Coordinates of C-alpha atoms and ligand atoms in Angstrom, one line a residue:
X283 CA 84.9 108.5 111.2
X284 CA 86.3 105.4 110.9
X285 CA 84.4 103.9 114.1
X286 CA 81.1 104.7 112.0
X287 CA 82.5 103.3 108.8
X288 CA 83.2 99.7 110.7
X289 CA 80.3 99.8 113.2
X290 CA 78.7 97.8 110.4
X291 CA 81.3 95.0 110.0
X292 CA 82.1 95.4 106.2
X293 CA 83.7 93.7 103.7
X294 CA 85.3 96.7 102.8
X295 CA 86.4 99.2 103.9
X296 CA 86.9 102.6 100.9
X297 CA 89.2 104.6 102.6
X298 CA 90.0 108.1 100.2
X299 CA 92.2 110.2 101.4
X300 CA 92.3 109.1 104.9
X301 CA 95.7 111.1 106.1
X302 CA 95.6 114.0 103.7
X303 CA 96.7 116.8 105.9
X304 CA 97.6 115.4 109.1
X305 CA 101.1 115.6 110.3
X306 CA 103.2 112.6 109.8
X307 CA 103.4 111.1 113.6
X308 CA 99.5 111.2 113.5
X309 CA 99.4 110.0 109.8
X310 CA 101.4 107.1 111.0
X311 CA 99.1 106.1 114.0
X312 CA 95.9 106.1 111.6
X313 CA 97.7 104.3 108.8
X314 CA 98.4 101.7 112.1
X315 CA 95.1 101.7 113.3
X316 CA 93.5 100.9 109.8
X317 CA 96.0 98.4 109.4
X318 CA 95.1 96.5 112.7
X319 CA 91.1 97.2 112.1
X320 CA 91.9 94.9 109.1
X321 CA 93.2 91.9 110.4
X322 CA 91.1 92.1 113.1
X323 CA 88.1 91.9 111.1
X324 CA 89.1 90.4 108.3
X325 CA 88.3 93.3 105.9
X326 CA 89.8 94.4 102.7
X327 CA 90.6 97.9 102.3
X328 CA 90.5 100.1 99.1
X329 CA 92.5 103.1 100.1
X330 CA 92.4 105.8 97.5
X331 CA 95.4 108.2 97.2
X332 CA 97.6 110.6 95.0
X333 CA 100.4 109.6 97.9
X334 CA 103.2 107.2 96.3
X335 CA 105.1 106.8 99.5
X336 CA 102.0 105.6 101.4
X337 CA 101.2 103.2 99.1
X338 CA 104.3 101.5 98.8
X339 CA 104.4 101.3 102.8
X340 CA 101.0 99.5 103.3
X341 CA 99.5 98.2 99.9
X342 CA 99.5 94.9 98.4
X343 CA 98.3 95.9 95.1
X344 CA 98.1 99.3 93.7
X345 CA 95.9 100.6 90.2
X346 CA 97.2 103.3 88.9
X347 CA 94.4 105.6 87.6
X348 CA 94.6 108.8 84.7
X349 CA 91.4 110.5 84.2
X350 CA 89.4 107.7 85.5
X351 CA 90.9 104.9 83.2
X352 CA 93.1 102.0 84.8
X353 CA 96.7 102.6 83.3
X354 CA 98.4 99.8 84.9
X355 CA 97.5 97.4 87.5
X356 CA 100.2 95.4 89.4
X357 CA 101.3 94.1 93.1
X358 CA 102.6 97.2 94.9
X359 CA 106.7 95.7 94.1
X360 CA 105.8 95.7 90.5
X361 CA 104.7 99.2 90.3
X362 CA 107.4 100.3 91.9
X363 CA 110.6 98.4 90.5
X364 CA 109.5 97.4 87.3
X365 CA 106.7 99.6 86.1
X366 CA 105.7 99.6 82.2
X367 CA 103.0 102.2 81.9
X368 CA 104.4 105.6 80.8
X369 CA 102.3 107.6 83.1
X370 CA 103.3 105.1 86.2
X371 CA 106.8 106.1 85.4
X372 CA 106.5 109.4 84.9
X373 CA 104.3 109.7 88.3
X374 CA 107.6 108.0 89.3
X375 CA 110.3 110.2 87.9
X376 CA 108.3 113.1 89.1
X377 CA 108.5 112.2 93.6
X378 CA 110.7 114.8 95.0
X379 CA 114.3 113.8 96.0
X380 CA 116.6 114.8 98.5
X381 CA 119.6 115.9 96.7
X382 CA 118.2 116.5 93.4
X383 CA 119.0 119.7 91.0
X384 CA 115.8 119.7 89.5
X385 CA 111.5 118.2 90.5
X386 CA 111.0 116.7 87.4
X387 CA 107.5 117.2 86.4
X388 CA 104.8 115.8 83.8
X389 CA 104.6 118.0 80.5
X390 CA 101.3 119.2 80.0
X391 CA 98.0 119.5 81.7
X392 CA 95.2 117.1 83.4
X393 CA 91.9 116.9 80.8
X394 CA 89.2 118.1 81.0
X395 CA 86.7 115.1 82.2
X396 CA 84.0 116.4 80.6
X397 CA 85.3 116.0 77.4
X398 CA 88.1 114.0 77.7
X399 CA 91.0 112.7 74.7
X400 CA 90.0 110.2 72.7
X401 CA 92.0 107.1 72.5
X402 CA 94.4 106.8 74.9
X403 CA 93.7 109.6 77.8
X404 CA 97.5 110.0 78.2
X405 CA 98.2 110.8 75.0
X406 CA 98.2 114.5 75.2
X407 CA 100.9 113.9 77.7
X408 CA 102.5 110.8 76.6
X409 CA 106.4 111.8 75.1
X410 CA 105.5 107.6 73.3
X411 CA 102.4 108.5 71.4
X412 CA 101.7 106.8 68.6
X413 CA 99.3 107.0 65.6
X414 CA 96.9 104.6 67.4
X415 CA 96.9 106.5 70.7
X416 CA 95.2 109.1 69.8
X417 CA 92.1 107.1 68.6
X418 CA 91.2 103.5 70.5
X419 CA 92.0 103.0 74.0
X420 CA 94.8 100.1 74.3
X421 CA 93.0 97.0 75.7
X422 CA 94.4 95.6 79.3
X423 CA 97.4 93.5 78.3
X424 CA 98.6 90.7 81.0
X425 CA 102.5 91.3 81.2
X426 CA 103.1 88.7 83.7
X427 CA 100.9 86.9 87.0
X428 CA 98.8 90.2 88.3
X429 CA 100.5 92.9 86.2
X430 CA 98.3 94.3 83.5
X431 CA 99.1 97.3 81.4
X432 CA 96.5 99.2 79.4
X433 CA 99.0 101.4 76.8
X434 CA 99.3 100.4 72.9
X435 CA 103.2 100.0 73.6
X436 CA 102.8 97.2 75.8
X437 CA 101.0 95.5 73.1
X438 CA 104.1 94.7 70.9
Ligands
SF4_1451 S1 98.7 104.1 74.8 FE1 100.0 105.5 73.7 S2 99.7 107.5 74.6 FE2 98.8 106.0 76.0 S3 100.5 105.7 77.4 FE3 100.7 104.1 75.9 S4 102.1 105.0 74.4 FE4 101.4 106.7 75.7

């Protein structure tokens, strides 16, 4: 698969899912190989995933997405040490640890698409709601260089 996906030389290269179910040894050699493809041609790669620990280990920058709207959008170091969106912190506080009594989890349940929440998509979820959030989707605020946050609490 991926021989046919850069036969053509792209630009980029949309990569969704591309370990899901391998074992980790063979997880790791693709994630390498992908990796090496894209120096060597000098592509960028989009690599879609629901995996936090593979996205810290080989992304630069990582959108964090909640029923197809942008929550927060920040270099991969951001996200994970300082992020601001409640949902990218609850995704967060919910990664299994060794050692820990309980697997936190995220009250609630995902939307349905077809007719999603207004405002805010979160909101159902979101232990911050406020008044607003439940009718106009917060605007992308700029929090510092590259980090954007789209959530009304961000906004002051
Ligand atoms: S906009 Fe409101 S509901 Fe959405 S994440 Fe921010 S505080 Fe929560």
């Amino acid at each position: 698969m991926l021989a046919m996906a850069i036969a053509g030389h792209p630009a980029l290269l949309i990569a969704d899912e591309p370990v899901a179910a391998l074992d980790a040894p063979l997880q790791a050699q693709i994630l390498e190989l992908i990796d090496n493809l894209r120096g060597r041609f000098d592509m960028a790669v989009l690599l879609i995933t629901h995996n936090l620990a593979l996205a810290a280990q080989i992304c630069d920058r990582v959108v964090v997405m909640y029923a197809g709207k942008v929550a927060e959008n920040a270099p991969v170091e951001t996200i994970f040490a300082a992020p601001e969106h409640p949902y990218t912190r609850a995704l967060l506080a919910s990664t299994p640890r060794l050692g820990a009594d309980r697997l936190q989890v995220i009250g609630g349940s995902v939307p349905d698409l077809v007719n999603p929440p207004a405002g805010c998509r979160f909101h159902p979820r979101c232990p911050h709601a406020l008044g607003i959030c439940r009718k106009e989707a917060p605007p992308a605020l700029q929090l510092s260089e590259g980090h954007l946050v789209n959530c009304w609490l961000a906004q002051g």
